[in-house]
Amino acid sequence: MAEKKLGVIHYNWPDYDLEGFAARASQIGYRYCELQINDIWDGRSRDGEKTAEETRRLLEKHGMQAAAVAAGNDFLQADPAALAAQIERYRYVCQIIPHVGTDIVRSDGGWNRDDQVPEDQWDSMMLEAFKRCADFLEELDVRIALDNHGLSTNDGDWQLSLIERVGSDRLGVNLDTMNYRWYGHDLERIDRFYEILAPHVFHTHMKDGTGSRQNYKGAALGAGEIHLDHAVKCLVDAGYDGVWTAEYEGPDAKGGVGYEKCYNWLEKNI
């Protein structure tokens, strides 16, 4: 039987530094984790490869390894020079990440901070950015897992369209099972998103909850309204062999309690 890869995102773990997080997550049973880029790089220095290797060794000490690293990118920039700077930064992030022990760069599309970019320009701007990034993915031996996060990328039909138009087999999806619902899609449409995107999934955020936008409430896996069983079936049927990464946004984050509940669900259902 193939290894069951159960992971956890380093997010919403109050009162834990990175090593404390790794120790507690490992105690629960997790063996993989997703990091944020600022867990391994200060954003300014040019020694990110060295600090990434130090982080890899820290994780190994606790029986953990990186599943993905969130790039923290924002490709919705009104100033072309700012977009060029974002892509240059992204290239260096892609250069760093293999040194922490993974080839998966979890990526946003853009956040349109301060509402500087009209919505009708979002698609063309992100398409241009990901095409430019695709030029160096092979060289750096990394894969992009595009998250359905925030407002700009939270539509499965659009994600699939972007993948097809960029035309790189190194651009895929980070499938967040809850974010589509947070955005406002109904459960039937979300189930279809799982179906069409499953062959393109490189990484997951297994997340549950109820409601959309201001009515959203996070929950432990299996305690919300998301059809997690359908998401799992779609991924298994598509041959997904990556990490099943828990993300918890419910009320029991302190002490890793909510993440322990999520682990128990993953252990029983994956």
PDB file of C-alpha atoms in Angstrom:
ATOM      1  CA  MET A   1       0.000   0.000   0.000  1.00  0.00           C
ATOM      2  CA  ALA A   2       1.273   3.480  -0.860  1.00  0.00           C
ATOM      3  CA  GLU A   3       2.309   5.738   1.969  1.00  0.00           C
ATOM      4  CA  LYS A   4      -0.522   7.801   3.423  1.00  0.00           C
ATOM      5  CA  LYS A   5       0.878  11.332   3.307  1.00  0.00           C
ATOM      6  CA  LEU A   6      -0.861  13.396   5.973  1.00  0.00           C
ATOM      7  CA  GLY A   7       0.233  16.989   6.365  1.00  0.00           C
ATOM      8  CA  VAL A   8      -0.678  20.237   8.041  1.00  0.00           C
ATOM      9  CA  ILE A   9      -0.312  23.890   7.162  1.00  0.00           C
ATOM     10  CA  HIS A  10       1.802  26.083   9.436  1.00  0.00           C
ATOM     11  CA  TYR A  11      -1.045  28.511   9.914  1.00  0.00           C
ATOM     12  CA  ASN A  12      -3.274  29.419  12.819  1.00  0.00           C
ATOM     13  CA  TRP A  13      -1.092  27.745  15.425  1.00  0.00           C
ATOM     14  CA  PRO A  14      -1.105  30.375  18.200  1.00  0.00           C
ATOM     15  CA  ASP A  15       1.694  30.350  20.768  1.00  0.00           C
ATOM     16  CA  TYR A  16       4.011  28.104  18.698  1.00  0.00           C
ATOM     17  CA  ASP A  17       7.233  29.081  17.010  1.00  0.00           C
ATOM     18  CA  LEU A  18       8.283  26.991  14.017  1.00  0.00           C
ATOM     19  CA  GLU A  19      10.078  24.363  16.057  1.00  0.00           C
ATOM     20  CA  GLY A  20       7.256  24.163  18.590  1.00  0.00           C
ATOM     21  CA  PHE A  21       4.821  23.736  15.713  1.00  0.00           C
ATOM     22  CA  ALA A  22       6.919  20.955  14.174  1.00  0.00           C
ATOM     23  CA  ALA A  23       7.178  19.152  17.503  1.00  0.00           C
ATOM     24  CA  ARG A  24       3.440  19.364  18.264  1.00  0.00           C
ATOM     25  CA  ALA A  25       2.353  18.466  14.725  1.00  0.00           C
ATOM     26  CA  SER A  26       4.666  15.463  14.769  1.00  0.00           C
ATOM     27  CA  GLN A  27       3.295  14.417  18.161  1.00  0.00           C
ATOM     28  CA  ILE A  28      -0.217  14.449  16.686  1.00  0.00           C
ATOM     29  CA  GLY A  29       0.946  12.216  13.844  1.00  0.00           C
ATOM     30  CA  TYR A  30       1.575  14.546  10.918  1.00  0.00           C
ATOM     31  CA  ARG A  31       4.715  13.874   8.883  1.00  0.00           C
ATOM     32  CA  TYR A  32       4.410  16.674   6.309  1.00  0.00           C
ATOM     33  CA  CYS A  33       3.801  20.388   6.553  1.00  0.00           C
ATOM     34  CA  GLU A  34       3.273  23.401   4.367  1.00  0.00           C
ATOM     35  CA  LEU A  35       5.376  26.415   5.296  1.00  0.00           C
ATOM     36  CA  GLN A  36       5.111  30.100   4.513  1.00  0.00           C
ATOM     37  CA  ILE A  37       8.044  31.662   2.679  1.00  0.00           C
ATOM     38  CA  ASN A  38       8.786  33.834   5.715  1.00  0.00           C
ATOM     39  CA  ASP A  39       9.370  30.641   7.706  1.00  0.00           C
ATOM     40  CA  ILE A  40      12.537  30.114   5.685  1.00  0.00           C
ATOM     41  CA  TRP A  41      13.534  33.495   4.224  1.00  0.00           C
ATOM     42  CA  ASP A  42      13.486  37.070   5.521  1.00  0.00           C
ATOM     43  CA  GLY A  43      12.515  38.485   2.124  1.00  0.00           C
ATOM     44  CA  ARG A  44      15.669  40.590   1.753  1.00  0.00           C
ATOM     45  CA  SER A  45      18.839  38.539   2.062  1.00  0.00           C
ATOM     46  CA  ARG A  46      20.314  36.443  -0.726  1.00  0.00           C
ATOM     47  CA  ASP A  47      21.113  33.450   1.467  1.00  0.00           C
ATOM     48  CA  GLY A  48      17.664  31.875   1.239  1.00  0.00           C
ATOM     49  CA  GLU A  49      19.101  28.548   0.090  1.00  0.00           C
ATOM     50  CA  LYS A  50      21.119  28.322   3.310  1.00  0.00           C
ATOM     51  CA  THR A  51      18.226  29.211   5.603  1.00  0.00           C
ATOM     52  CA  ALA A  52      15.959  26.809   3.705  1.00  0.00           C
ATOM     53  CA  GLU A  53      18.405  23.983   4.359  1.00  0.00           C
ATOM     54  CA  GLU A  54      18.513  24.940   8.034  1.00  0.00           C
ATOM     55  CA  THR A  55      14.720  24.762   8.125  1.00  0.00           C
ATOM     56  CA  ARG A  56      14.763  21.367   6.416  1.00  0.00           C
ATOM     57  CA  ARG A  57      17.080  20.041   9.129  1.00  0.00           C
ATOM     58  CA  LEU A  58      14.841  21.497  11.854  1.00  0.00           C
ATOM     59  CA  LEU A  59      11.848  19.671  10.403  1.00  0.00           C
ATOM     60  CA  GLU A  60      13.811  16.424  10.018  1.00  0.00           C
ATOM     61  CA  LYS A  61      14.714  16.571  13.713  1.00  0.00           C
ATOM     62  CA  HIS A  62      11.009  16.163  14.448  1.00  0.00           C
ATOM     63  CA  GLY A  63      10.306  13.558  11.774  1.00  0.00           C
ATOM     64  CA  MET A  64       8.700  16.124   9.466  1.00  0.00           C
ATOM     65  CA  GLN A  65       9.300  17.269   5.911  1.00  0.00           C
ATOM     66  CA  ALA A  66       8.005  20.123   3.790  1.00  0.00           C
ATOM     67  CA  ALA A  67       5.091  19.415   1.461  1.00  0.00           C
ATOM     68  CA  ALA A  68       4.908  22.889  -0.095  1.00  0.00           C
ATOM     69  CA  VAL A  69       5.915  26.473   0.565  1.00  0.00           C
ATOM     70  CA  ALA A  70       3.540  29.419   0.095  1.00  0.00           C
ATOM     71  CA  ALA A  71       5.254  32.035  -2.059  1.00  0.00           C
ATOM     72  CA  GLY A  72       3.356  35.074  -0.814  1.00  0.00           C
ATOM     73  CA  ASN A  73       3.181  36.484  -4.331  1.00  0.00           C
ATOM     74  CA  ASP A  74       0.834  39.169  -5.657  1.00  0.00           C
ATOM     75  CA  PHE A  75       0.623  39.475  -9.434  1.00  0.00           C
ATOM     76  CA  LEU A  76      -2.108  42.142  -9.484  1.00  0.00           C
ATOM     77  CA  GLN A  77       0.016  45.262  -9.716  1.00  0.00           C
ATOM     78  CA  ALA A  78      -1.008  48.545 -11.340  1.00  0.00           C
ATOM     79  CA  ASP A  79       2.628  49.519 -11.943  1.00  0.00           C
ATOM     80  CA  PRO A  80       4.435  47.362 -14.559  1.00  0.00           C
ATOM     81  CA  ALA A  81       7.677  47.828 -12.621  1.00  0.00           C
ATOM     82  CA  ALA A  82       6.009  46.450  -9.502  1.00  0.00           C
ATOM     83  CA  LEU A  83       4.819  43.412 -11.454  1.00  0.00           C
ATOM     84  CA  ALA A  84       8.322  42.849 -12.815  1.00  0.00           C
ATOM     85  CA  ALA A  85       9.659  43.042  -9.246  1.00  0.00           C
ATOM     86  CA  GLN A  86       7.072  40.495  -8.099  1.00  0.00           C
ATOM     87  CA  ILE A  87       8.143  38.085 -10.842  1.00  0.00           C
ATOM     88  CA  GLU A  88      11.827  38.584 -10.026  1.00  0.00           C
ATOM     89  CA  ARG A  89      11.079  37.884  -6.355  1.00  0.00           C
ATOM     90  CA  TYR A  90       9.017  34.849  -7.343  1.00  0.00           C
ATOM     91  CA  ARG A  91      11.928  33.451  -9.337  1.00  0.00           C
ATOM     92  CA  TYR A  92      14.175  33.652  -6.285  1.00  0.00           C
ATOM     93  CA  VAL A  93      11.492  32.033  -4.115  1.00  0.00           C
ATOM     94  CA  CYS A  94      11.363  29.165  -6.630  1.00  0.00           C
ATOM     95  CA  GLN A  95      15.136  28.919  -6.398  1.00  0.00           C
ATOM     96  CA  ILE A  96      15.018  28.673  -2.600  1.00  0.00           C
ATOM     97  CA  ILE A  97      12.203  26.209  -2.127  1.00  0.00           C
ATOM     98  CA  PRO A  98      13.870  22.969  -3.330  1.00  0.00           C
ATOM     99  CA  HIS A  99      16.443  23.453  -0.570  1.00  0.00           C
ATOM    100  CA  VAL A 100      13.747  22.945   2.073  1.00  0.00           C
ATOM    101  CA  GLY A 101      12.871  19.594   0.519  1.00  0.00           C
ATOM    102  CA  THR A 102       9.896  20.163  -1.783  1.00  0.00           C
ATOM    103  CA  ASP A 103       9.285  21.185  -5.376  1.00  0.00           C
ATOM    104  CA  ILE A 104       5.806  22.663  -4.814  1.00  0.00           C
ATOM    105  CA  VAL A 105       5.339  26.419  -4.661  1.00  0.00           C
ATOM    106  CA  ARG A 106       1.852  27.242  -3.407  1.00  0.00           C
ATOM    107  CA  SER A 107       0.905  30.414  -5.181  1.00  0.00           C
ATOM    108  CA  ASP A 108      -1.719  33.106  -5.088  1.00  0.00           C
ATOM    109  CA  GLY A 109      -2.800  34.961  -8.190  1.00  0.00           C
ATOM    110  CA  GLY A 110      -3.123  38.420  -6.746  1.00  0.00           C
ATOM    111  CA  TRP A 111      -4.813  40.441  -4.059  1.00  0.00           C
ATOM    112  CA  ASN A 112      -5.407  43.816  -5.727  1.00  0.00           C
ATOM    113  CA  ARG A 113      -4.439  45.639  -2.573  1.00  0.00           C
ATOM    114  CA  ASP A 114      -5.858  49.175  -2.384  1.00  0.00           C
ATOM    115  CA  ASP A 115      -8.113  48.369  -5.399  1.00  0.00           C
ATOM    116  CA  GLN A 116      -5.577  49.642  -7.917  1.00  0.00           C
ATOM    117  CA  VAL A 117      -6.331  47.138 -10.704  1.00  0.00           C
ATOM    118  CA  PRO A 118      -9.786  47.030 -12.388  1.00  0.00           C
ATOM    119  CA  GLU A 119     -11.345  43.572 -12.241  1.00  0.00           C
ATOM    120  CA  ASP A 120     -11.522  43.305 -16.032  1.00  0.00           C
ATOM    121  CA  GLN A 121      -7.696  43.334 -16.091  1.00  0.00           C
ATOM    122  CA  TRP A 122      -7.164  40.590 -13.516  1.00  0.00           C
ATOM    123  CA  ASP A 123      -7.246  37.684 -15.941  1.00  0.00           C
ATOM    124  CA  SER A 124      -4.817  39.128 -18.485  1.00  0.00           C
ATOM    125  CA  MET A 125      -2.423  40.289 -15.792  1.00  0.00           C
ATOM    126  CA  MET A 126      -2.281  36.933 -14.017  1.00  0.00           C
ATOM    127  CA  LEU A 127      -2.033  35.086 -17.345  1.00  0.00           C
ATOM    128  CA  GLU A 128       0.968  37.192 -18.335  1.00  0.00           C
ATOM    129  CA  ALA A 129       2.621  36.679 -14.953  1.00  0.00           C
ATOM    130  CA  PHE A 130       2.215  32.899 -14.883  1.00  0.00           C
ATOM    131  CA  LYS A 131       3.409  32.605 -18.487  1.00  0.00           C
ATOM    132  CA  ARG A 132       6.550  34.517 -17.530  1.00  0.00           C
ATOM    133  CA  CYS A 133       7.019  32.290 -14.484  1.00  0.00           C
ATOM    134  CA  ALA A 134       6.576  29.167 -16.615  1.00  0.00           C
ATOM    135  CA  ASP A 135       9.758  30.104 -18.444  1.00  0.00           C
ATOM    136  CA  PHE A 136      11.924  29.222 -15.424  1.00  0.00           C
ATOM    137  CA  LEU A 137       9.978  26.359 -13.808  1.00  0.00           C
ATOM    138  CA  GLU A 138      11.861  23.654 -15.717  1.00  0.00           C
ATOM    139  CA  GLU A 139      15.237  25.222 -14.988  1.00  0.00           C
ATOM    140  CA  LEU A 140      14.529  25.424 -11.249  1.00  0.00           C
ATOM    141  CA  ASP A 141      12.679  22.067 -11.148  1.00  0.00           C
ATOM    142  CA  VAL A 142       9.623  23.344  -9.312  1.00  0.00           C
ATOM    143  CA  ARG A 143       5.859  23.141  -9.747  1.00  0.00           C
ATOM    144  CA  ILE A 144       3.272  25.843  -9.097  1.00  0.00           C
ATOM    145  CA  ALA A 145       0.149  24.904  -7.143  1.00  0.00           C
ATOM    146  CA  LEU A 146      -2.274  27.770  -7.762  1.00  0.00           C
ATOM    147  CA  ASP A 147      -4.553  28.297  -4.783  1.00  0.00           C
ATOM    148  CA  ASN A 148      -8.255  29.109  -5.002  1.00  0.00           C
ATOM    149  CA  HIS A 149      -7.781  31.880  -2.495  1.00  0.00           C
ATOM    150  CA  GLY A 150      -9.222  35.344  -1.945  1.00  0.00           C
ATOM    151  CA  LEU A 151     -11.251  36.969  -4.721  1.00  0.00           C
ATOM    152  CA  SER A 152      -9.136  36.689  -7.850  1.00  0.00           C
ATOM    153  CA  THR A 153      -8.669  32.910  -8.275  1.00  0.00           C
ATOM    154  CA  ASN A 154     -11.639  31.396  -6.470  1.00  0.00           C
ATOM    155  CA  ASP A 155     -13.306  29.788  -9.475  1.00  0.00           C
ATOM    156  CA  GLY A 156     -12.507  26.289 -10.684  1.00  0.00           C
ATOM    157  CA  ASP A 157     -13.495  26.959 -14.291  1.00  0.00           C
ATOM    158  CA  TRP A 158     -11.123  29.919 -14.406  1.00  0.00           C
ATOM    159  CA  GLN A 159      -8.292  27.922 -12.791  1.00  0.00           C
ATOM    160  CA  LEU A 160      -8.632  25.217 -15.434  1.00  0.00           C
ATOM    161  CA  SER A 161      -8.733  27.836 -18.187  1.00  0.00           C
ATOM    162  CA  LEU A 162      -5.544  29.459 -16.888  1.00  0.00           C
ATOM    163  CA  ILE A 163      -3.721  26.113 -16.768  1.00  0.00           C
ATOM    164  CA  GLU A 164      -4.731  25.362 -20.346  1.00  0.00           C
ATOM    165  CA  ARG A 165      -3.737  28.796 -21.626  1.00  0.00           C
ATOM    166  CA  VAL A 166      -0.351  28.863 -19.879  1.00  0.00           C
ATOM    167  CA  GLY A 167       0.325  25.418 -21.302  1.00  0.00           C
ATOM    168  CA  SER A 168       2.880  24.189 -18.771  1.00  0.00           C
ATOM    169  CA  ASP A 169       2.574  20.818 -17.057  1.00  0.00           C
ATOM    170  CA  ARG A 170       4.301  22.451 -14.101  1.00  0.00           C
ATOM    171  CA  LEU A 171       1.314  24.688 -13.406  1.00  0.00           C
ATOM    172  CA  GLY A 172      -1.372  22.935 -11.398  1.00  0.00           C
ATOM    173  CA  VAL A 173      -3.712  23.481  -8.478  1.00  0.00           C
ATOM    174  CA  ASN A 174      -3.639  23.705  -4.737  1.00  0.00           C
ATOM    175  CA  LEU A 175      -7.164  22.432  -4.071  1.00  0.00           C
ATOM    176  CA  ASP A 176      -8.622  24.146  -1.020  1.00  0.00           C
ATOM    177  CA  THR A 177     -11.838  22.272  -0.331  1.00  0.00           C
ATOM    178  CA  MET A 178     -13.471  25.144   1.609  1.00  0.00           C
ATOM    179  CA  ASN A 179     -12.385  28.322  -0.161  1.00  0.00           C
ATOM    180  CA  TYR A 180     -14.843  27.956  -3.035  1.00  0.00           C
ATOM    181  CA  ARG A 181     -17.656  27.884  -0.483  1.00  0.00           C
ATOM    182  CA  TRP A 182     -16.206  30.881   1.346  1.00  0.00           C
ATOM    183  CA  TYR A 183     -16.286  32.756  -1.957  1.00  0.00           C
ATOM    184  CA  GLY A 184     -19.980  31.985  -2.397  1.00  0.00           C
ATOM    185  CA  HIS A 185     -20.244  29.032  -4.785  1.00  0.00           C
ATOM    186  CA  ASP A 186     -22.933  26.467  -3.976  1.00  0.00           C
ATOM    187  CA  LEU A 187     -21.995  22.921  -3.029  1.00  0.00           C
ATOM    188  CA  GLU A 188     -23.113  21.375  -6.320  1.00  0.00           C
ATOM    189  CA  ARG A 189     -20.844  23.664  -8.310  1.00  0.00           C
ATOM    190  CA  ILE A 190     -17.987  23.081  -5.889  1.00  0.00           C
ATOM    191  CA  ASP A 191     -18.300  19.331  -6.364  1.00  0.00           C
ATOM    192  CA  ARG A 192     -17.943  19.895 -10.111  1.00  0.00           C
ATOM    193  CA  PHE A 193     -14.822  21.981  -9.512  1.00  0.00           C
ATOM    194  CA  TYR A 194     -13.311  19.011  -7.659  1.00  0.00           C
ATOM    195  CA  GLU A 195     -14.119  16.805 -10.646  1.00  0.00           C
ATOM    196  CA  ILE A 196     -12.597  18.987 -13.362  1.00  0.00           C
ATOM    197  CA  LEU A 197      -9.521  20.007 -11.388  1.00  0.00           C
ATOM    198  CA  ALA A 198      -8.573  16.681  -9.782  1.00  0.00           C
ATOM    199  CA  PRO A 199      -6.175  15.670 -12.620  1.00  0.00           C
ATOM    200  CA  HIS A 200      -4.294  18.956 -12.132  1.00  0.00           C
ATOM    201  CA  VAL A 201      -3.947  18.938  -8.334  1.00  0.00           C
ATOM    202  CA  PHE A 202      -0.393  19.075  -6.961  1.00  0.00           C
ATOM    203  CA  HIS A 203      -1.266  19.884  -3.339  1.00  0.00           C
ATOM    204  CA  THR A 204      -4.309  20.170  -1.090  1.00  0.00           C
ATOM    205  CA  HIS A 205      -5.781  22.172   1.734  1.00  0.00           C
ATOM    206  CA  MET A 206      -8.282  19.847   3.345  1.00  0.00           C
ATOM    207  CA  LYS A 207     -10.558  22.341   5.041  1.00  0.00           C
ATOM    208  CA  ASP A 208     -14.143  22.371   6.263  1.00  0.00           C
ATOM    209  CA  GLY A 209     -16.649  24.891   7.526  1.00  0.00           C
ATOM    210  CA  THR A 210     -19.975  26.503   6.771  1.00  0.00           C
ATOM    211  CA  GLY A 211     -21.199  29.626   5.036  1.00  0.00           C
ATOM    212  CA  SER A 212     -19.703  32.322   2.836  1.00  0.00           C
ATOM    213  CA  ARG A 213     -17.916  35.628   3.417  1.00  0.00           C
ATOM    214  CA  GLN A 214     -19.141  37.277   6.633  1.00  0.00           C
ATOM    215  CA  ASN A 215     -21.132  34.132   7.496  1.00  0.00           C
ATOM    216  CA  TYR A 216     -18.167  31.786   7.143  1.00  0.00           C
ATOM    217  CA  LYS A 217     -17.270  29.661  10.146  1.00  0.00           C
ATOM    218  CA  GLY A 218     -14.346  27.266  10.086  1.00  0.00           C
ATOM    219  CA  ALA A 219     -14.720  23.733  11.404  1.00  0.00           C
ATOM    220  CA  ALA A 220     -12.714  20.576  11.899  1.00  0.00           C
ATOM    221  CA  LEU A 221     -12.752  18.164   8.980  1.00  0.00           C
ATOM    222  CA  GLY A 222     -16.080  16.365   8.824  1.00  0.00           C
ATOM    223  CA  ALA A 223     -17.837  18.904  11.029  1.00  0.00           C
ATOM    224  CA  GLY A 224     -18.850  21.374   8.309  1.00  0.00           C
ATOM    225  CA  GLU A 225     -20.940  21.307   5.133  1.00  0.00           C
ATOM    226  CA  ILE A 226     -18.244  20.551   2.563  1.00  0.00           C
ATOM    227  CA  HIS A 227     -18.550  17.267   0.634  1.00  0.00           C
ATOM    228  CA  LEU A 228     -15.102  16.088   1.625  1.00  0.00           C
ATOM    229  CA  ASP A 229     -15.842  12.491   0.672  1.00  0.00           C
ATOM    230  CA  HIS A 230     -16.485  13.627  -2.905  1.00  0.00           C
ATOM    231  CA  ALA A 231     -13.271  15.664  -2.989  1.00  0.00           C
ATOM    232  CA  VAL A 232     -11.283  12.664  -1.751  1.00  0.00           C
ATOM    233  CA  LYS A 233     -12.894  10.326  -4.284  1.00  0.00           C
ATOM    234  CA  CYS A 234     -12.165  12.704  -7.169  1.00  0.00           C
ATOM    235  CA  LEU A 235      -8.519  12.988  -6.164  1.00  0.00           C
ATOM    236  CA  VAL A 236      -8.042   9.270  -5.594  1.00  0.00           C
ATOM    237  CA  ASP A 237      -9.706   8.430  -8.904  1.00  0.00           C
ATOM    238  CA  ALA A 238      -7.379  10.910 -10.639  1.00  0.00           C
ATOM    239  CA  GLY A 239      -4.326   9.212  -9.112  1.00  0.00           C
ATOM    240  CA  TYR A 240      -3.391  11.983  -6.694  1.00  0.00           C
ATOM    241  CA  ASP A 241      -0.281  10.928  -4.792  1.00  0.00           C
ATOM    242  CA  GLY A 242       0.548  14.159  -2.968  1.00  0.00           C
ATOM    243  CA  VAL A 243       0.066  15.277   0.606  1.00  0.00           C
ATOM    244  CA  TRP A 244      -3.352  15.625   2.213  1.00  0.00           C
ATOM    245  CA  THR A 245      -2.747  18.860   4.096  1.00  0.00           C
ATOM    246  CA  ALA A 246      -5.091  19.934   6.872  1.00  0.00           C
ATOM    247  CA  GLU A 247      -5.960  23.601   7.271  1.00  0.00           C
ATOM    248  CA  TYR A 248      -8.102  24.533  10.257  1.00  0.00           C
ATOM    249  CA  GLU A 249      -9.826  27.887  10.837  1.00  0.00           C
ATOM    250  CA  GLY A 250     -12.220  26.935  13.610  1.00  0.00           C
ATOM    251  CA  PRO A 251     -12.388  28.055  17.259  1.00  0.00           C
ATOM    252  CA  ASP A 252     -10.089  25.380  18.725  1.00  0.00           C
ATOM    253  CA  ALA A 253      -6.756  26.435  17.242  1.00  0.00           C
ATOM    254  CA  LYS A 254      -4.979  26.898  20.563  1.00  0.00           C
ATOM    255  CA  GLY A 255      -2.798  23.958  21.508  1.00  0.00           C
ATOM    256  CA  GLY A 256      -3.339  22.320  18.138  1.00  0.00           C
ATOM    257  CA  VAL A 257      -6.682  20.900  19.315  1.00  0.00           C
ATOM    258  CA  GLY A 258      -8.498  21.577  16.039  1.00  0.00           C
ATOM    259  CA  TYR A 259      -5.616  20.189  14.039  1.00  0.00           C
ATOM    260  CA  GLU A 260      -5.698  17.012  16.107  1.00  0.00           C
ATOM    261  CA  LYS A 261      -9.388  16.599  15.202  1.00  0.00           C
ATOM    262  CA  CYS A 262      -8.478  17.101  11.536  1.00  0.00           C
ATOM    263  CA  TYR A 263      -5.723  14.501  11.761  1.00  0.00           C
ATOM    264  CA  ASN A 264      -8.134  11.958  13.178  1.00  0.00           C
ATOM    265  CA  TRP A 265     -10.510  12.565  10.249  1.00  0.00           C
ATOM    266  CA  LEU A 266      -7.720  12.231   7.693  1.00  0.00           C
ATOM    267  CA  GLU A 267      -6.444   9.049   9.297  1.00  0.00           C
ATOM    268  CA  LYS A 268      -9.887   7.461   9.040  1.00  0.00           C
ATOM    269  CA  ASN A 269     -10.892   8.774   5.617  1.00  0.00           C
ATOM    270  CA  ILE A 270      -7.783   8.849   3.421  1.00  0.00           C
TER     271      ILE A 270
END
